[in-house]
Structure formats: structure tokens, C-alpha cells
XYZ file of C-alpha atoms in Angstrom:
736
model
C 24.301 13.700 -25.790
C 21.424 16.106 -26.791
C 18.598 13.234 -26.533
C 19.997 12.377 -23.111
C 19.707 16.110 -22.226
C 16.308 16.136 -23.362
C 15.408 13.036 -21.268
C 16.526 14.551 -18.576
C 15.050 17.966 -18.471
C 11.622 16.639 -19.986
C 11.022 14.207 -16.785
C 11.158 17.445 -14.606
C 8.758 19.786 -16.919
C 6.347 16.548 -17.666
C 5.984 15.919 -14.025
C 6.111 19.349 -13.062
C 2.939 19.803 -15.953
C 1.187 16.528 -14.120
C 1.321 17.669 -10.812
C -0.416 21.265 -12.045
C -3.397 20.131 -14.263
C -6.047 20.603 -11.964
C -7.931 17.780 -13.578
C -9.483 14.801 -11.425
C -10.892 11.479 -13.741
C -14.041 12.443 -12.445
C -14.541 15.156 -14.452
C -13.222 13.484 -17.724
C -11.795 10.120 -17.352
C -10.682 9.869 -21.244
C -8.947 12.868 -21.593
C -7.330 12.729 -18.236
C -5.616 9.095 -19.192
C -4.750 10.368 -22.585
C -3.413 13.823 -21.070
C -1.448 11.573 -18.257
C -0.486 9.005 -20.726
C 1.049 11.665 -23.484
C 2.642 14.186 -21.060
C 4.678 11.489 -19.170
C 5.436 9.637 -22.185
C 7.557 12.347 -23.547
C 10.824 11.687 -21.524
C 10.591 8.109 -22.605
C 10.768 8.763 -26.218
C 14.012 10.703 -25.585
C 15.109 7.524 -24.059
C 14.081 5.453 -26.306
C 16.494 7.465 -28.633
C 19.289 7.201 -26.649
C 18.943 3.269 -26.504
C 18.194 2.546 -30.150
C 21.351 4.776 -31.036
C 23.419 2.622 -28.863
C 22.470 -0.546 -29.600
C 22.210 -0.242 -33.237
C 25.286 1.971 -34.016
C 27.439 -1.152 -32.419
C 25.823 -4.272 -33.305
C 28.762 -5.851 -32.772
C 28.518 -5.030 -29.209
C 24.855 -5.305 -28.877
C 24.891 -8.206 -26.279
C 26.955 -6.392 -23.500
C 25.183 -2.640 -24.400
C 22.011 -4.920 -23.516
C 23.356 -6.601 -21.047
C 24.201 -2.842 -19.453
C 20.735 -1.534 -20.080
C 19.405 -4.149 -18.271
C 21.655 -3.931 -15.436
C 21.005 -0.437 -15.024
C 17.256 -1.259 -15.277
C 17.806 -3.745 -12.405
C 19.672 -1.314 -10.110
C 17.258 1.304 -10.281
C 14.261 -1.311 -8.880
C 16.496 -1.488 -6.091
C 17.617 2.133 -5.855
C 14.258 3.759 -6.019
C 12.605 1.512 -3.541
C 15.717 3.116 -0.991
C 15.412 6.590 -2.475
C 11.748 6.500 -1.536
C 12.367 5.845 1.880
C 14.579 8.955 1.904
C 13.143 11.592 0.374
C 9.629 12.489 -1.330
C 8.485 11.419 -4.383
C 8.712 15.289 -6.010
C 12.628 14.981 -4.754
C 13.099 11.473 -6.248
C 11.981 12.745 -9.666
C 14.572 15.416 -9.449
C 17.502 12.736 -8.436
C 15.998 10.848 -11.390
C 16.605 13.848 -13.746
C 20.124 14.163 -12.170
C 21.018 10.652 -12.749
C 20.030 11.222 -16.321
C 22.070 14.271 -17.405
C 24.904 12.282 -15.838
C 24.389 9.913 -18.568
C 24.338 12.527 -21.085
C 27.201 13.765 -19.924
C 29.493 10.252 -20.337
C 27.918 10.062 -23.644
C 29.779 13.617 -24.531
C 32.606 13.022 -22.001
C 35.911 13.336 -24.425
C 34.270 13.755 -27.663
C 32.026 17.153 -27.440
C 33.299 20.043 -24.964
C 30.394 22.074 -25.549
C 27.663 19.703 -24.981
C 29.979 18.041 -22.189
C 29.911 21.365 -20.424
C 25.984 21.782 -20.693
C 25.656 17.728 -19.857
C 27.939 18.808 -16.435
C 26.034 21.739 -15.353
C 22.718 20.493 -16.304
C 23.392 17.555 -13.487
C 25.402 19.985 -11.133
C 22.007 21.943 -11.055
C 19.553 19.382 -10.912
C 21.530 17.873 -7.653
C 21.708 20.748 -5.756
C 18.272 21.366 -6.535
C 17.567 18.302 -5.319
C 19.610 18.401 -2.094
C 17.794 21.918 -1.301
C 14.626 20.309 -1.671
C 13.339 18.649 1.490
C 10.105 18.812 2.221
C 9.370 19.808 -1.183
C 10.748 23.215 -1.008
C 10.814 23.849 -4.533
C 9.389 21.149 -7.011
C 6.367 19.994 -4.942
C 2.720 18.703 -5.517
C 0.008 21.341 -6.282
C -2.566 18.676 -7.568
C -2.378 14.971 -7.374
C -6.201 13.911 -6.675
C -7.217 17.463 -4.985
C -5.883 20.673 -3.928
C -2.266 19.746 -2.542
C -2.289 23.164 -0.828
C -3.688 22.086 3.059
C -0.963 21.959 4.795
C -0.345 18.119 7.031
C 0.960 17.826 10.642
C 3.178 14.965 9.279
C 3.995 13.296 5.725
C 6.278 10.760 5.099
C 6.740 8.585 1.712
C 7.846 5.157 0.847
C 8.251 3.125 -2.497
C 4.474 2.169 -2.059
C 2.312 5.160 -0.430
C 2.653 8.485 1.260
C 1.254 8.690 4.725
C -0.125 12.538 5.734
C -1.449 13.340 8.938
C -4.332 16.208 9.467
C -6.470 17.804 11.538
C -6.276 19.447 15.514
C -5.885 17.646 17.639
C -7.136 19.733 20.783
C -10.950 19.735 19.419
C -13.248 16.854 20.011
C -15.473 15.713 17.866
C -18.126 13.105 16.678
C -16.718 9.713 16.387
C -15.296 10.003 12.327
C -15.727 6.545 10.306
C -17.946 4.809 8.042
C -20.774 2.598 9.540
C -21.246 4.739 12.791
C -24.457 4.031 14.274
C -27.356 6.880 14.067
C -27.815 6.420 17.991
C -24.758 7.207 19.406
C -25.264 10.531 21.388
C -24.669 13.382 19.869
C -22.199 14.568 22.713
C -20.543 11.933 22.872
C -17.375 12.901 21.103
C -13.523 12.308 20.990
C -10.191 13.573 19.850
C -9.357 12.585 16.647
C -6.737 13.144 13.883
C -7.234 12.044 10.216
C -4.318 9.901 8.502
C -4.697 9.829 4.866
C -2.652 7.125 2.505
C -2.079 8.451 -0.962
C -4.475 11.546 -0.829
C -7.693 8.627 -0.885
C -7.713 6.233 1.262
C -8.085 7.352 5.173
C -8.000 6.073 8.695
C -8.419 7.975 12.064
C -6.137 8.543 15.113
C -8.074 8.926 18.066
C -6.982 10.199 21.626
C -6.455 7.697 23.742
C -4.741 8.548 27.831
C -5.749 5.062 29.252
C -9.206 5.824 30.267
C -11.584 3.448 28.513
C -14.959 5.572 29.162
C -13.443 7.904 26.617
C -13.558 5.355 23.962
C -16.930 4.288 24.472
C -18.166 5.784 21.069
C -16.752 2.804 19.499
C -19.326 0.349 20.394
C -21.369 2.182 18.055
C -19.532 1.197 14.909
C -20.991 -1.534 12.869
C -17.662 -2.920 12.488
C -17.065 -3.715 16.285
C -20.411 -6.015 16.280
C -18.213 -9.281 16.768
C -17.043 -8.241 19.987
C -20.603 -8.293 21.537
C -20.365 -11.930 21.208
C -17.272 -12.920 21.599
C -15.778 -11.505 24.965
C -12.431 -12.172 26.457
C -11.232 -12.875 22.935
C -7.761 -13.127 21.434
C -8.015 -10.257 18.758
C -5.924 -10.544 15.204
C -6.463 -7.123 13.590
C -5.643 -7.477 9.772
C -4.450 -3.559 8.797
C -3.930 -1.657 12.283
C -4.720 1.850 10.252
C -4.859 4.455 12.728
C -6.105 1.932 15.884
C -9.137 2.136 15.718
C -9.877 -1.548 16.027
C -6.943 -1.813 18.256
C -8.910 0.632 20.983
C -12.149 -1.095 20.146
C -10.815 -4.516 21.495
C -9.339 -2.584 24.378
C -13.200 -0.939 25.159
C -14.505 -4.508 24.827
C -11.829 -5.539 27.508
C -10.501 -8.161 25.187
C -7.593 -10.062 26.335
C -5.106 -9.744 23.915
C -4.610 -7.676 20.493
C -2.617 -8.541 17.075
C -2.032 -6.099 14.657
C -1.163 -6.499 11.854
C -0.011 -3.452 8.869
C 1.824 -3.540 6.044
C 2.906 -0.052 5.538
C 5.786 0.560 8.169
C 5.197 4.489 8.195
C 1.605 3.980 9.242
C 3.202 2.033 12.466
C 5.851 4.968 13.119
C 2.823 7.476 12.739
C 0.448 5.803 15.312
C 3.066 4.520 17.767
C 6.002 7.349 17.553
C 5.497 10.627 15.486
C 1.830 10.369 17.439
C 2.492 8.287 20.033
C 1.549 10.859 22.965
C -1.672 11.138 21.173
C -2.493 7.521 20.908
C -1.712 6.715 24.089
C 1.678 4.755 22.592
C -0.390 1.700 21.877
C 2.514 -1.016 21.414
C 3.560 -0.214 24.913
C 0.222 -1.393 25.985
C 0.886 -4.788 27.478
C -1.746 -6.964 25.605
C -1.470 -5.135 22.157
C 1.392 -6.199 20.213
C 2.188 -4.859 16.246
C 3.895 -6.732 13.430
C 4.416 -4.972 10.336
C 4.005 -7.932 7.740
C 1.080 -8.556 5.225
C -1.426 -10.153 6.933
C -1.830 -13.557 4.915
C 1.809 -13.840 4.120
C 2.152 -13.079 7.764
C -0.357 -16.024 8.999
C 1.130 -18.378 6.170
C 4.436 -18.488 8.632
C 2.370 -18.610 11.833
C 2.422 -21.802 14.008
C -0.718 -23.621 13.292
C -1.338 -23.617 17.080
C -1.432 -20.181 17.338
C -5.164 -19.432 16.650
C -7.896 -16.536 17.594
C -10.949 -15.979 18.837
C -11.742 -12.864 16.264
C -10.146 -12.124 13.025
C -11.141 -8.524 11.964
C -10.827 -7.053 8.541
C -12.265 -3.593 8.450
C -12.901 -2.138 5.092
C -9.342 -3.451 4.182
C -8.860 -2.951 0.572
C -6.499 -1.382 -2.150
C -8.999 1.578 -2.704
C -6.293 3.688 -2.476
C -4.731 2.702 -5.531
C -7.002 5.224 -7.629
C -9.992 7.634 -7.245
C -10.824 6.396 -10.688
C -11.831 2.798 -8.966
C -8.881 1.317 -10.385
C -8.733 -1.250 -6.988
C -10.823 -3.204 -9.556
C -7.454 -3.816 -11.890
C -5.446 -4.571 -8.170
C -4.951 -8.223 -7.285
C -5.914 -8.356 -3.540
C -4.775 -11.681 -1.777
C -6.894 -11.183 1.397
C -10.016 -11.924 -0.268
C -9.700 -14.907 -2.330
C -10.660 -18.950 -1.199
C -7.411 -19.923 -0.564
C -6.683 -16.911 1.914
C -9.761 -17.374 3.615
C -9.086 -21.350 4.291
C -5.548 -19.421 6.003
C -7.782 -17.136 8.076
C -10.562 -20.008 8.778
C -7.075 -22.428 9.891
C -6.208 -19.568 12.420
C -9.714 -19.591 14.272
C -10.167 -21.128 17.517
C -13.331 -23.228 18.337
C -15.012 -20.808 18.949
C -13.627 -18.262 16.541
C -14.998 -15.780 13.962
C -13.716 -14.198 10.939
C -15.228 -10.523 11.106
C -15.482 -8.696 7.653
C -16.509 -5.345 7.037
C -17.334 -4.144 3.201
C -19.324 -1.609 1.458
C -22.682 -2.258 1.294
C -25.914 -0.485 -0.732
C -29.085 -1.058 -2.921
C -26.914 0.544 -5.906
C -23.650 -1.634 -4.573
C -24.088 -5.143 -3.042
C -21.964 -6.527 -4.701
C -18.770 -6.728 -2.310
C -21.041 -8.126 0.176
C -22.683 -11.044 -2.159
C -19.164 -11.965 -2.540
C -17.635 -12.039 0.600
C -20.857 -14.136 1.321
C -20.152 -16.453 -1.536
C -16.551 -16.573 -0.173
C -17.350 -17.151 3.311
C -19.771 -19.852 2.210
C -17.074 -21.837 0.381
C -14.501 -21.473 3.227
C -16.948 -23.168 5.512
C -17.516 -25.516 2.697
C -13.615 -26.559 2.502
C -13.850 -27.351 6.160
C -16.497 -29.763 5.689
C -19.402 -27.518 6.494
C -22.419 -28.281 4.640
C -25.430 -26.374 6.608
C -23.531 -22.843 6.405
C -26.068 -20.646 7.187
C -25.938 -21.778 11.130
C -22.072 -20.046 10.885
C -23.038 -16.885 9.583
C -24.657 -13.436 10.377
C -24.676 -10.233 8.291
C -25.433 -6.823 10.224
C -25.896 -3.672 7.910
C -25.917 -0.263 8.854
C -29.854 0.752 9.032
C -31.146 0.963 5.371
C -34.195 3.027 6.299
C -31.656 5.963 7.204
C -29.485 5.253 4.805
C -31.677 4.478 1.624
C -34.787 5.621 1.693
C -33.826 9.641 0.378
C -30.707 8.772 -0.994
C -30.631 5.185 -2.512
C -27.426 5.881 -3.596
C -25.597 6.533 -0.384
C -23.143 3.839 0.413
C -23.331 1.755 3.259
C -21.738 -0.664 5.321
C -22.043 -4.128 6.162
C -20.199 -6.630 8.484
C -20.317 -10.152 8.145
C -19.217 -12.725 10.962
C -18.058 -16.070 10.059
C -17.945 -19.004 12.924
C -16.083 -22.160 12.825
C -18.915 -23.636 15.033
C -22.444 -22.884 14.784
C -23.458 -19.915 16.450
C -25.994 -20.694 19.604
C -29.010 -19.103 20.621
C -27.295 -16.980 22.930
C -25.028 -15.671 20.321
C -28.266 -14.919 17.448
C -30.137 -13.533 20.443
C -27.415 -11.060 21.711
C -27.253 -10.042 17.728
C -30.166 -9.438 17.761
C -30.388 -7.125 20.900
C -27.344 -5.002 19.654
C -28.788 -4.320 16.051
C -32.317 -3.120 17.823
C -30.502 -1.045 19.912
C -27.869 0.628 17.534
C -30.273 0.302 14.618
C -28.752 -2.129 12.797
C -30.550 -4.210 10.482
C -29.599 -7.828 10.732
C -29.838 -9.331 7.099
C -28.863 -12.538 8.295
C -28.539 -15.415 11.141
C -29.411 -18.870 11.688
C -33.002 -17.645 12.349
C -33.687 -15.045 10.005
C -33.001 -13.704 6.102
C -34.223 -10.760 5.263
C -33.663 -10.740 1.608
C -34.343 -13.748 -0.788
C -30.889 -13.228 -2.338
C -29.276 -13.677 1.020
C -30.264 -17.106 2.017
C -30.154 -18.093 -1.993
C -26.320 -17.212 -1.808
C -25.896 -19.425 1.422
C -27.939 -22.241 0.013
C -25.570 -25.083 -1.588
C -28.856 -26.033 -3.697
C -29.135 -22.523 -5.137
C -26.026 -20.668 -5.085
C -24.317 -21.992 -8.129
C -27.127 -20.479 -10.324
C -27.661 -17.487 -9.130
C -23.992 -16.438 -9.290
C -23.844 -17.692 -12.997
C -26.925 -15.752 -13.530
C -25.934 -12.800 -11.625
C -25.467 -9.553 -13.543
C -22.264 -9.306 -12.086
C -19.495 -11.563 -10.647
C -19.979 -12.719 -7.095
C -18.274 -15.513 -7.365
C -15.340 -16.488 -4.779
C -12.022 -15.074 -5.723
C -8.627 -17.802 -6.227
C -5.278 -17.053 -5.922
C -4.701 -17.457 -10.071
C -7.305 -14.571 -10.300
C -7.490 -12.564 -6.923
C -9.639 -9.178 -8.366
C -11.874 -9.023 -5.644
C -13.347 -5.715 -6.848
C -13.124 -6.686 -10.610
C -17.158 -7.684 -10.891
C -17.481 -7.433 -14.446
C -17.730 -9.953 -16.553
C -15.594 -10.052 -20.190
C -18.739 -10.087 -22.048
C -19.764 -6.860 -20.240
C -16.362 -4.829 -20.483
C -17.529 -3.030 -23.747
C -21.240 -2.390 -22.580
C -20.090 1.689 -22.219
C -23.717 2.413 -22.332
C -24.081 0.804 -18.898
C -25.089 3.737 -17.042
C -28.054 4.221 -18.911
C -28.736 0.485 -19.302
C -28.211 -1.380 -15.827
C -27.527 0.711 -13.013
C -25.480 -2.524 -11.092
C -23.134 -2.949 -14.000
C -22.520 0.945 -14.276
C -21.573 1.155 -10.402
C -18.080 -1.399 -11.380
C -17.593 -0.275 -14.628
C -15.561 2.590 -14.306
C -12.097 0.918 -13.662
C -12.945 -1.075 -16.882
C -13.702 1.750 -19.035
C -10.742 3.519 -18.011
C -8.370 0.507 -18.887
C -10.427 0.305 -22.307
C -9.523 3.633 -22.738
C -5.582 2.967 -22.213
C -6.206 0.086 -24.277
C -6.915 1.956 -27.241
C -4.412 4.818 -26.461
C -1.678 2.276 -26.731
C -2.737 0.672 -29.774
C -3.026 3.944 -31.651
C 0.422 4.666 -30.619
C 1.926 1.438 -31.257
C 0.250 2.052 -34.694
C 1.636 5.093 -35.270
C 5.011 4.350 -34.708
C 5.525 0.875 -35.739
C 3.275 0.274 -38.621
C 3.722 3.404 -40.302
C 6.828 2.455 -41.551
C 5.353 -0.009 -43.635
C 3.813 2.922 -45.737
C 7.367 4.329 -46.452
C 8.734 3.769 -49.739
C 12.082 3.276 -48.562
C 11.622 0.724 -45.527
C 8.553 -1.341 -47.761
C 10.668 -3.710 -49.502
C 12.645 -4.665 -46.288
C 9.416 -4.871 -44.340
C 8.792 -7.557 -46.923
C 12.093 -8.663 -46.351
C 12.252 -9.318 -42.913
C 8.695 -10.543 -41.666
C 10.296 -13.257 -39.617
C 12.335 -10.866 -37.921
C 9.351 -8.390 -37.036
C 7.348 -11.176 -35.894
C 10.375 -12.211 -33.548
C 11.287 -9.129 -32.189
C 7.618 -8.164 -31.583
C 6.804 -11.751 -29.964
C 9.895 -11.538 -27.509
C 8.820 -7.924 -26.382
C 5.003 -9.253 -26.093
C 6.640 -12.316 -24.125
C 9.034 -10.810 -21.826
C 6.284 -8.274 -20.544
C 3.461 -10.909 -20.271
C 6.084 -13.420 -18.352
C 7.502 -10.503 -16.253
C 3.867 -9.319 -14.919
C 2.856 -12.798 -14.197
C 5.823 -13.466 -12.451
C 5.215 -10.559 -9.927
C 1.942 -11.149 -9.345
C 2.657 -14.729 -8.662
C 5.204 -14.222 -6.593
C 3.384 -11.411 -4.590
C 1.811 -14.160 -2.891
C 5.114 -15.815 -1.468
C 6.807 -12.355 -0.603
C 3.495 -10.830 0.577
C 4.681 -6.953 0.622
C 3.305 -6.300 -2.933
C 6.512 -3.505 -3.425
C 8.929 -6.410 -2.316
C 7.512 -8.802 -5.501
C 7.753 -6.093 -7.483
C 11.436 -5.042 -6.503
C 12.770 -8.715 -6.357
C 11.217 -10.198 -9.057
C 11.897 -7.333 -11.549
C 15.124 -7.092 -10.415
C 16.045 -10.510 -10.433
C 14.935 -10.922 -13.857
C 16.542 -7.957 -15.284
C 19.704 -8.707 -13.867
C 19.222 -12.469 -15.249
C 18.430 -11.138 -18.344
C 21.528 -9.088 -18.425
C 23.793 -11.931 -17.978
C 21.998 -13.931 -20.490
C 22.687 -10.716 -23.118
C 26.371 -10.826 -22.441
C 27.337 -14.659 -22.416
C 25.098 -15.444 -25.429
C 26.976 -12.992 -27.445
C 30.422 -14.920 -26.314
C 28.998 -18.022 -27.104
C 27.305 -17.209 -30.326
C 31.047 -15.019 -31.607
C 32.696 -18.280 -30.756
C 30.815 -20.900 -31.788
C 28.074 -19.211 -34.782
C 24.762 -21.090 -34.343
C 25.145 -21.991 -30.674
C 22.741 -19.559 -29.642
C 19.563 -21.798 -30.896
C 20.299 -24.336 -28.256
C 19.899 -21.610 -25.517
C 16.391 -20.855 -27.394
C 15.366 -24.506 -27.258
C 16.125 -24.563 -23.521
C 14.191 -21.479 -23.100
C 11.041 -23.292 -24.296
C 11.895 -26.076 -21.697
C 12.501 -24.239 -18.913
C 9.214 -21.662 -19.635
C 7.198 -24.854 -19.251
C 9.102 -26.355 -16.832
C 8.663 -23.649 -14.422
C 5.362 -22.920 -15.419
C 4.157 -26.025 -14.345
C 6.079 -25.639 -11.206
C 5.649 -22.801 -9.625
C 2.506 -23.114 -7.772
C 3.493 -25.943 -5.769
C 7.009 -23.743 -4.913
C 4.517 -21.073 -4.027
C 2.567 -23.557 -1.981
C 5.039 -25.302 -0.182
C 7.543 -22.052 0.631
C 4.978 -20.042 2.190
C 6.087 -21.092 5.722
C 9.699 -20.214 5.100
C 11.406 -17.416 6.451
C 11.548 -13.920 4.687
C 15.286 -14.723 3.692
C 14.507 -17.958 2.054
C 11.335 -17.243 0.078
C 13.339 -13.926 -1.337
C 16.013 -16.816 -2.108
C 12.933 -19.462 -3.604
C 11.977 -16.583 -5.908
C 15.447 -15.235 -7.188
C 16.305 -19.155 -7.958
C 13.058 -19.559 -9.506
C 13.155 -16.663 -11.889
C 17.006 -16.124 -12.350
C 16.921 -19.532 -15.309
C 13.804 -18.021 -17.025
C 15.039 -14.626 -17.095
C 18.904 -15.447 -17.957
C 17.607 -17.422 -21.456
C 14.934 -14.509 -22.527
C 17.931 -12.392 -21.823
C 19.664 -14.455 -25.188
C 16.356 -13.495 -27.466
C 17.470 -10.269 -28.288
C 21.261 -9.682 -28.948
C 20.530 -13.136 -30.875
C 17.463 -11.370 -33.124
C 19.543 -8.315 -33.630
C 22.975 -10.375 -35.047
C 20.605 -12.187 -37.489
C 18.955 -8.739 -38.401
C 22.561 -7.037 -39.248
C 23.076 -9.911 -41.197
C 20.564 -9.653 -43.633
C 18.838 -5.892 -43.395
C 21.120 -3.483 -41.178
C 18.703 -0.783 -42.072
C 15.518 -2.117 -40.261
C 17.484 -2.302 -36.539
C 16.310 0.752 -35.209
C 12.401 -0.136 -36.396
C 12.874 -3.660 -34.677
C 13.992 -2.175 -31.449
C 11.015 0.187 -31.517
C 8.576 -2.458 -32.542
C 10.137 -4.782 -29.408
C 9.833 -1.760 -27.181
C 6.201 -1.286 -28.318
C 4.451 -4.257 -27.993
C 6.027 -4.503 -24.607
C 3.652 -1.218 -24.037
C 1.036 -3.413 -25.473
C 1.601 -6.466 -23.629
C 1.609 -4.611 -20.062
C -2.473 -3.231 -21.119
C -2.818 -6.915 -22.547
C -1.908 -8.916 -19.158
C -4.522 -7.232 -17.157
C -6.859 -8.210 -19.575
C -5.980 -12.136 -19.515
C -5.554 -11.699 -16.107
C -8.599 -10.349 -15.259
C -10.517 -12.569 -18.028
C -9.180 -15.922 -17.632
C -6.349 -15.527 -14.827
C -2.498 -15.132 -14.138
C -1.546 -18.194 -15.348
C -3.271 -17.235 -18.732
C -1.199 -14.650 -19.208
C 1.768 -16.486 -18.173
C 1.058 -18.996 -21.206
C -0.109 -16.576 -23.459
C 3.873 -15.077 -22.523
C 5.258 -18.795 -23.416
C 3.056 -18.844 -26.320
C 4.687 -15.974 -27.742
C 8.066 -17.176 -26.917
C 7.517 -20.154 -29.084
C 6.430 -18.313 -31.910
C 9.212 -16.413 -31.747
C 11.754 -19.283 -31.286
C 9.992 -20.724 -34.925
C 10.487 -17.169 -36.538
C 14.213 -17.139 -35.417
C 14.636 -20.812 -36.711
C 13.159 -19.257 -40.337
C 15.347 -15.773 -39.989
C 18.666 -18.041 -38.860
C 18.166 -20.321 -42.139
C 17.650 -16.927 -44.623
C 20.632 -15.378 -42.604
C 22.755 -18.755 -43.894
C 22.038 -17.641 -47.213
C 23.203 -14.040 -46.847
C 26.766 -12.901 -47.410
C 27.790 -12.353 -43.671
C 29.791 -8.887 -43.173
C 31.900 -8.648 -40.057
C 29.841 -6.478 -37.000
C 31.037 -3.065 -36.596
C 32.175 -2.294 -33.079
């Protein structure tokens, strides 16, 4: 009860501490990560105490109790998604704290009147605080990635983002955005509002009242150069954002615009909340919106539905972290398989227009999409890729002459058919008028490396020898923004040694700090008992059990993360993949835990058959999952969810058998060691969560899955050793 109360209280206290400390990662990444990790870890220490006591004080009911724990976790996956659609994150934290106090109340109910009263008062008080906290009246963010004191015009949370709108809708300003030509007249102004996502990524809402002349500023944006050579086009905008690409299409009088946006709150802000400001873009006859993940949407779209322009303007996961953690986040839009889908949905005259950051210090993104485009063209039987590519860059003379580290923007145009002389001449004229640099075209190459990357004879050798990774990402390794090779991960002096490596090293440096913290804490809490005189003999007596519980903790989390990453491709929306995959895995594991205990109680020794079947299913589904995903991409949303559930549930059921089976063997031989085994299992899950990222970045998601499978093979071998030892031990009846 006391641990449960401390869990409830520290959830709120540590959250408050985290959002009021005015530190940023740029100030001290190591200190910030360590502080965050240690601060937010406090509540989980107390929750671990609660779960450990439940599982180890009632060994005869461990299967049912473990099942209940997993059912609660599964319910939380769905409940949190629903809760964050209704309230902001600070209020959601208060509700979680209240639910935890309710758990403490149930522990003490009918046993300890004093603590039961304390828990009840805390539960009611926290619930009242949550109900009284709309718009963060009491519990609020005061610091996240910056000062939170500026009051937005609009704010809305959901399970994967916070959307806010700022600005004065009545004050005209120069066109805001990356990649705006210096040739834009200074007196050409528009009214606009800033929409930011998670306090870092931003897009603009532009005032539109039906007068296209007022939008003339958009033609000076480098992301729109494709419109000059493809008039009267059917346009697909990937990442609608605030609608800038949509109104650009309207200005160029394109015949239709289909905008795909993954975040429903952005669509609502643009078309409803600020609809009078933006001109209700969704009501314009030739404009339509789709709330979906773009690649998933295209995979289900009729093959006959094609577009003259598919536009991706700086679409990425950069909002994940101002520290550069976006480099560790998979992005299914920038893979070889995704671009094959894009190419399939272009008309014969169609072009793919992709804009990315492009500067002397950080050329990697442009180089990588260039190799990606070249590979996509070759996949479609095109060998002379140079005739199908044009690359335009914001004028380097103005960006890089005085500030060589300044970030610029480049736009790559990829055509299904060769660009005509008229296309090239038009682009040369546009570049001259707008003061853009035409870096690459069928007629011209401004940098030797661009020519090499588009030459089949030279590209592979250059890609292998280049300081950073610029090879085309794949669905198995979709980390477009992570450009360091594994051999460079430990080069912490890269800032002084190599400017290009340093530009991409922040994320890996931060991940390394996290790995060190996890390793230190795991050693302290799980290895230190070896040095205690009381536990040392027990440890040597139960080495097989220690390895078993560590292996199933490691294997479970590696398999879990690999499945979530794999099925993101099938389900499209990341939070949907997370919630469906995790819910299915947890609820099926709960069923396995519950069922195997009944079987083992009635038929001692039957548990080994569940473990042997687990190994068979691990191998079978590991081989089958990629084919399942490929053949089910075109199914409806409901059917794809059912496919994911059917693909994960058998595996989850069998993995759920492992913990109660191991605990039964443990209490036969060394019941004193049970809490240690539970702690080791949880610690290795934390280690595995970091390890899975390293493995996926270095060798791919499939490698992470098979590493988890290998851990289970070790675990099963240890179980058979432990079971043999158990048969040689006098078995005492298990307590309830």
C-alpha cells in the first residue's frame, strides 16, 4: 500500500520537476538526459516494488497475477490514446496518478483502515484536480523545449503530438518559411499564423479569401519549382501541414489537389478552427483532404489513380526532438520501397518533388535522396537516370559566403519520363529569375559529386567511401536521418575531427549517454546482489534461472519493438501501430500466463511443450511477417488491424508462458531469490529497449527480431536445465 501511494505521488511530483527545469539538450545533453532518466525513473521504482511483492508473495498465483498485470498494461495502451484525445498531457498525468492511488486503495481495502483512508483521500483529491485542470489551469507545462509562457491562440493534444497556433491574424508579414528566394519583393506581404508541432516543428497558416493574386509570394518558394514545368497538374501533397503547398497549387492553377495529412488535429485547425482565416480549403471544389499516413494511403489507392506532381516539402519527424533524436526514428517515406510506390502513382509526365535541407555542412540529406531517386528509377528499368533528374538549391552565394554553416533548402525533381529540353530551359529561366542554383539537370552538373551519385559506374564506390551513409534506406532499415556508420558511433571527438560527421553525431551521442546510464543502473540494481554474502551462494545455485529471466526480459522487449516497427508499415499511423501491436502482445501474453499456470498445475512438466512451440512460432512468424505485410498493404484499415492481431497474438500467448513457468521452478529451489529474478527480468527489458535501437540502426529491424529470438532459445535451454535441477529438489506446496 505504501509503495502504491508513493507511486501515485511521485508520478505527479517528478512530472512537475521535469517540466519546470529550464534546461535544454543544447545546454548540456548528458546532464539533461541523466536528469530526465533519473527523475522520471523514481515512480517506476515504486511501481516495481508493488508488482514484485505481488508476484513473489503469492507464488501459487503468479500466473494469474502476472496475467492481471499484463491485462492492465494492455488496457492502458488503449486508454491513454483515448484519454489524450480528450485532455492535454499534464491533465492525463494527473489522471494516471489518480488511477495509481486507486490501486493503493484496493491493496489496503479491508486490511488497514488508516492507509485505506489515506489512499481514498489521495484518489479523490487527484481526481478532483484532474477534473479542475482543463486548459492546464493548475498542472501545466512551464518549460519543454523552450519557455511555455506564451499563450497560443489554439492548442490541442492527441496521443502523438501537441498542436499550437500563434500569431496576429491581422498583421501582414513577409512570407515565412524555409527556402524563400531573396528576389521576393520586400513589400509583398501576406497574413499568416504559425502552427507548431511539439514546440519545435512548424508550418504556416496563410490567409486566403479567394484572391489568388494575394498569394503570389508562394512562387518565390523553392519547394514549388515543380509547378513551373507541370501546369494543369493533378497534385498529391504529402504532409498538408498548414496548407502552404495546397495554396501554392491553387496559385499555379493546377486542376486538382489531394492533400494527405497524418495528424487530424492539424486538419481540424486548418479547415475548422481557423477555417475563416485559411479560406476553408477543404470546401474548394478541386481540393480534398485525407487523414492518413501517405505511404499507407498510396498502397491502398487504385493503381489507376495517378498524379502529375507528388510533393513532399520538408516532410520528416524532426519534431521528435530538438536534440536530433529524429535520426533514430524510422521514417517510411524515405525508403527504396516507398519511392517505388511513389513512382508507380505518377503519370507518364509526372514528377516527384522532394525538398530537404541542403548546406555545405549538411549535404547528406540531399545526397541521400539523390541516391534514393536514382535507385527508384533503376528499379523501374531506367539506367540513364541523369535525364530524369533536376536539383535546385537556394542560392549558395547568399547562404554560404558569409555563414558557411547556414542551412539551406534544395528541391529534387524526379520524372518518370526524361525531362524535355523545354523543361530544362524553363527550369534554367526560373532559377535565374528567382536566384536559385540549378545544381543538376540533364545539361549541367555544378558539383562533381552530384554527377558521380547519378552515374551507375561511380555511385556504388562513392557511397561506400563517403564519410557518412548516403545509401538508399530500405523498409528494414528506414532510418533516413541516421547517417553515421557503426564504426563512427564512438568517435565522440567528431566535432573537432570532422565537420561533416559532427553534423550528424548529436543523436548517437545522446543515445550513447542513455546506454551508459542504463548499463550503470542495471549493474547497480541487478549485479550488486552478487557481492552480498547472503545472496552469493543463492546466485551460484541458480545461475540457470538468472540467465533464464534475463534472457526472457531481453527477448520480449526486442521482439516487441521489432514487431511495432514492422507493423507500422502495414498500419501506417505510428501511434496506431504502437497501440494495436502493444495491446495485442500484452493481452495475448496475459492469456498465455493464465492458461499455462492451469496446465502446469494439472499436468506438471507440460509447460516445456509451450516453450518448444514458442521457438517454432518465433521462427515461423519471423520468416512469414514480411510476406504478410507485403500482401496485406492494400486491405482496408479494419482488415489490416485484424491481420496484425492474428500475426502477433500466437507469439504473445507463448511468450506470456515464460515468466510463470520460470517462477514456478524458482520457488521450488530458491524461493528467496524470486524478487531478484523479477528485478533482473525488468532490468534486461530496459537494456533491451536501448539495445534494439543500436541493432536496428546497425543491421536492420529484422536483425533486432532475430536477436530477440536467439535470447528465447537461450532461455528455453536454461529452463530445461532448471527443470532438471528442480526434479532433484524436494517440492514444497506453493503458497497462495
